[in-house]
Amino acid sequence: MDRLKILVVDDESRMRKLVKDFLVRRNYEVIEAENGEQAIDIFFQTKGIALIILDIMMPKVDGWQVCREIRQYSDVPIIMLTAKGDEKDELLGFELGVDEYISKPFSPKILVARVEAVLRRTAGIDEEVIEIGGITLDKAAHQLKIDGEPIDLSYKEFELLTYFVVNKGVALSREKILNNVWNYDYFGDARTIDTHVKKLRSKMGDKGKYIKTIWGLGYKFEVD
Amino acid sequence: MDRLKILVVDDESRMRKLVKDFLVRRNYEVIEAENGEQAIDIFFQTKGIALIILDIMMPKVDGWQVCREIRQYSDVPIIMLTAKGDEKDELLGFELGVDEYISKPFSPKILVARVEAVLRRTAGIDEEVIEIGGITLDKAAHQLKIDGEPIDLSYKEFELLTYFVVNKGVALSREKILNNVWNYDYFGDARTIDTHVKKLRSKMGDKGKYIKTIWGLGYKFEVD
DNA sequence: AAGAACTATGACGAATTTGTGAATTTATCT
DNA sequence: AGATAAATTCACAAATTCGTCATAGTTCTT
């Protein structure tokens, strides 16, 4: 697998370098941003950022603001860097959807431990309920809800949509889809995927457009 | 229904406050204890504590000790707070009858998810009477009532319906049903389930529709 | 701009799965 | 043992899903 991308946002270059060093050593790819605006720009222009480490204290656009803006569109895990263990901060943070906290100064051990804990937790592999862009997939109940309304899907349709959502943002070839949603011993026509996609899109109404066609390749699920 | 009471035991007031805040927001009633002795006193003096959240590291009487004492008299669910994900701790904990584990630091998402998972898991299991959507299952009497009217069910039918109701909202494969309602050593035809479902549905009248077919998978009990 | 390559869509039928009534086996009670 | 009820199996009917195909539409290439 590719190295996971982590976006580190801090106005102090010294701090960025410190964090970057530890993470690079653990084989993560680190992208830096030196202020809130830049962070937001980079986040929305860069595909596949797995985690954001965000300093609270920054001039102009502070960490909270960045967090709020990103949370409107994304559930990417966010770890906040805070100067001191401030209770009030911590509460506000969790309310905004912050996943973790690290108070400065911190040891590299703590940093790496929290990063890996968060990534493990949000890996989304074993989650029973996946929620994204108004689409809720309850794997246990095998039930799709759109904006809270239950929508009936056939078995294959549900499996296919789940595969799309779990691999959101990733371009999936027909072959890959067949191998994962169908069985490896299925040798039918790959065009059958098109038919299922068609049904999914129509059952999903507005949200159908999240299943995007990638011409010459396959499909991709993406919430803008 | 009354709010469920949760006893939070931790020597750090900051941690108690944090936990309490999240739980209160989810409409639980939180009782605090700041050490092991107090926790035990409060637990045995207070009626209807539904769950205990227990820090391990406490001066004098630690979490393990509290757990042992309570377990002598009660099966109340216990969630342990541990500083780090220590496997050895976890093993000991499960031996003592700990239901779940949360390692600090944790996000509110994790906290609430585990609490509700434990409550869900332990609810309905020991209950003698389960009531949902006009359906009343009296386990002791092995009796079904619909809108107060007693309906006779055979042994298997009752067992099957109970399994459905306890696992309401969960898609159940035939295999899973066989393993749980029949025995693991049953090697008969899975289609026998269909027959029982048919009889259940017809005996349940209107309410029969709560047993839903999930085509290609199995069944699901759900009250709309 | 025309043609090639690919995708979307609607319709149809085969295949699979489930529903149902009846027959058969198994268990229970007197 | 015989009678009764329950559990299971069986066979066929009904329902649903899935894959294919033909056609229409779109995007890309030259």
PDB file of N, CA and C (backbone and C1' of nucleotides) in Angstrom, chain A residues 174 191 198 201 213 215-216 219, chain C residues 4-11:
ATOM      1  N   ARG A 174     -13.443  -1.876 -13.541  1.00  0.00           N
ATOM      2  CA  ARG A 174     -14.502  -2.882 -13.551  1.00  0.00           C
ATOM      3  C   ARG A 174     -13.966  -4.224 -13.057  1.00  0.00           C
ATOM      4  N   ARG A 191     -20.051  -5.689 -18.147  1.00  0.00           N
ATOM      5  CA  ARG A 191     -21.078  -4.663 -18.385  1.00  0.00           C
ATOM      6  C   ARG A 191     -22.221  -4.761 -17.384  1.00  0.00           C
ATOM      7  N   LYS A 198     -26.541   1.741 -12.751  1.00  0.00           N
ATOM      8  CA  LYS A 198     -27.731   2.467 -13.217  1.00  0.00           C
ATOM      9  C   LYS A 198     -28.835   2.398 -12.175  1.00  0.00           C
ATOM     10  N   ARG A 201     -27.937   4.410  -9.050  1.00  0.00           N
ATOM     11  CA  ARG A 201     -28.081   5.853  -9.258  1.00  0.00           C
ATOM     12  C   ARG A 201     -29.536   6.263  -9.219  1.00  0.00           C
ATOM     13  N   THR A 213     -18.625   8.285 -13.147  1.00  0.00           N
ATOM     14  CA  THR A 213     -18.050   7.467 -14.217  1.00  0.00           C
ATOM     15  C   THR A 213     -16.653   7.974 -14.521  1.00  0.00           C
ATOM     16  N   TRP A 215     -14.235   7.630 -17.336  1.00  0.00           N
ATOM     17  CA  TRP A 215     -14.241   7.173 -18.717  1.00  0.00           C
ATOM     18  C   TRP A 215     -13.005   6.327 -19.028  1.00  0.00           C
ATOM     19  N   GLY A 216     -13.239   5.173 -19.584  1.00  0.00           N
ATOM     20  CA  GLY A 216     -12.133   4.299 -19.965  1.00  0.00           C
ATOM     21  C   GLY A 216     -11.575   3.495 -18.824  1.00  0.00           C
ATOM     22  N   TYR A 219     -15.428   3.262 -12.197  1.00  0.00           N
ATOM     23  CA  TYR A 219     -16.241   4.183 -11.422  1.00  0.00           C
ATOM     24  C   TYR A 219     -15.492   4.661 -10.187  1.00  0.00           C
TER      25      TYR A 219
ATOM     26  P    DA C   4     -14.991   3.708 -37.900  1.00  0.00           P
ATOM     27  O5'  DA C   4     -14.341   3.665 -36.450  1.00  0.00           O
ATOM     28  C5'  DA C   4     -13.045   4.245 -36.244  1.00  0.00           C
ATOM     29  C4'  DA C   4     -12.740   4.241 -34.757  1.00  0.00           C
ATOM     30  C3'  DA C   4     -13.121   2.949 -34.036  1.00  0.00           C
ATOM     31  O3'  DA C   4     -12.067   2.590 -33.160  1.00  0.00           O
ATOM     32  C1'  DA C   4     -14.194   4.781 -32.997  1.00  0.00           C
ATOM     33  P    DA C   5     -12.141   1.243 -32.342  1.00  0.00           P
ATOM     34  O5'  DA C   5     -12.499   1.760 -30.886  1.00  0.00           O
ATOM     35  C5'  DA C   5     -11.676   2.778 -30.281  1.00  0.00           C
ATOM     36  C4'  DA C   5     -12.303   3.171 -28.954  1.00  0.00           C
ATOM     37  C3'  DA C   5     -12.737   1.988 -28.085  1.00  0.00           C
ATOM     38  O3'  DA C   5     -12.236   2.178 -26.780  1.00  0.00           O
ATOM     39  C1'  DA C   5     -14.519   3.511 -28.341  1.00  0.00           C
ATOM     40  P    DC C   6     -12.338   1.002 -25.738  1.00  0.00           P
ATOM     41  O5'  DC C   6     -13.504   1.547 -24.794  1.00  0.00           O
ATOM     42  C5'  DC C   6     -13.330   2.835 -24.191  1.00  0.00           C
ATOM     43  C4'  DC C   6     -14.676   3.387 -23.810  1.00  0.00           C
ATOM     44  C3'  DC C   6     -15.466   2.566 -22.776  1.00  0.00           C
ATOM     45  O3'  DC C   6     -15.427   3.264 -21.545  1.00  0.00           O
ATOM     46  C1'  DC C   6     -16.864   3.549 -24.459  1.00  0.00           C
ATOM     47  P    DT C   7     -16.144   2.633 -20.299  1.00  0.00           P
ATOM     48  O5'  DT C   7     -17.590   3.284 -20.373  1.00  0.00           O
ATOM     49  C5'  DT C   7     -17.728   4.691 -20.221  1.00  0.00           C
ATOM     50  C4'  DT C   7     -19.196   5.077 -20.260  1.00  0.00           C
ATOM     51  C3'  DT C   7     -20.085   4.419 -19.194  1.00  0.00           C
ATOM     52  O3'  DT C   7     -20.844   5.451 -18.579  1.00  0.00           O
ATOM     53  C1'  DT C   7     -21.042   4.175 -21.329  1.00  0.00           C
ATOM     54  P    DA C   8     -21.933   5.117 -17.526  1.00  0.00           P
ATOM     55  O5'  DA C   8     -23.269   5.224 -18.392  1.00  0.00           O
ATOM     56  C5'  DA C   8     -23.680   6.497 -18.858  1.00  0.00           C
ATOM     57  C4'  DA C   8     -25.135   6.465 -19.283  1.00  0.00           C
ATOM     58  C3'  DA C   8     -26.125   5.917 -18.245  1.00  0.00           C
ATOM     59  O3'  DA C   8     -27.277   6.744 -18.287  1.00  0.00           O
ATOM     60  C1'  DA C   8     -26.223   4.595 -20.219  1.00  0.00           C
ATOM     61  P    DT C   9     -28.446   6.494 -17.282  1.00  0.00           P
ATOM     62  O5'  DT C   9     -29.442   5.589 -18.127  1.00  0.00           O
ATOM     63  C5'  DT C   9     -29.804   6.007 -19.443  1.00  0.00           C
ATOM     64  C4'  DT C   9     -30.726   4.980 -20.063  1.00  0.00           C
ATOM     65  C3'  DT C   9     -31.688   4.297 -19.082  1.00  0.00           C
ATOM     66  O3'  DT C   9     -32.996   4.407 -19.597  1.00  0.00           O
ATOM     67  C1'  DT C   9     -30.622   2.709 -20.444  1.00  0.00           C
ATOM     68  P    DG C  10     -34.251   4.235 -18.613  1.00  0.00           P
ATOM     69  O5'  DG C  10     -35.107   3.188 -19.447  1.00  0.00           O
ATOM     70  C5'  DG C  10     -35.167   3.291 -20.869  1.00  0.00           C
ATOM     71  C4'  DG C  10     -35.613   1.966 -21.435  1.00  0.00           C
ATOM     72  C3'  DG C  10     -36.615   1.192 -20.570  1.00  0.00           C
ATOM     73  O3'  DG C  10     -37.659   0.713 -21.400  1.00  0.00           O
ATOM     74  C1'  DG C  10     -34.724  -0.159 -20.999  1.00  0.00           C
ATOM     75  P    DA C  11     -38.828  -0.149 -20.801  1.00  0.00           P
ATOM     76  O5'  DA C  11     -38.534  -1.580 -21.418  1.00  0.00           O
ATOM     77  C5'  DA C  11     -37.945  -1.680 -22.726  1.00  0.00           C
ATOM     78  C4'  DA C  11     -37.722  -3.149 -23.046  1.00  0.00           C
ATOM     79  C3'  DA C  11     -38.714  -4.099 -22.367  1.00  0.00           C
ATOM     80  O3'  DA C  11     -39.027  -5.145 -23.284  1.00  0.00           O
ATOM     81  C1'  DA C  11     -36.529  -4.649 -21.702  1.00  0.00           C
TER      82       DA C  11
END
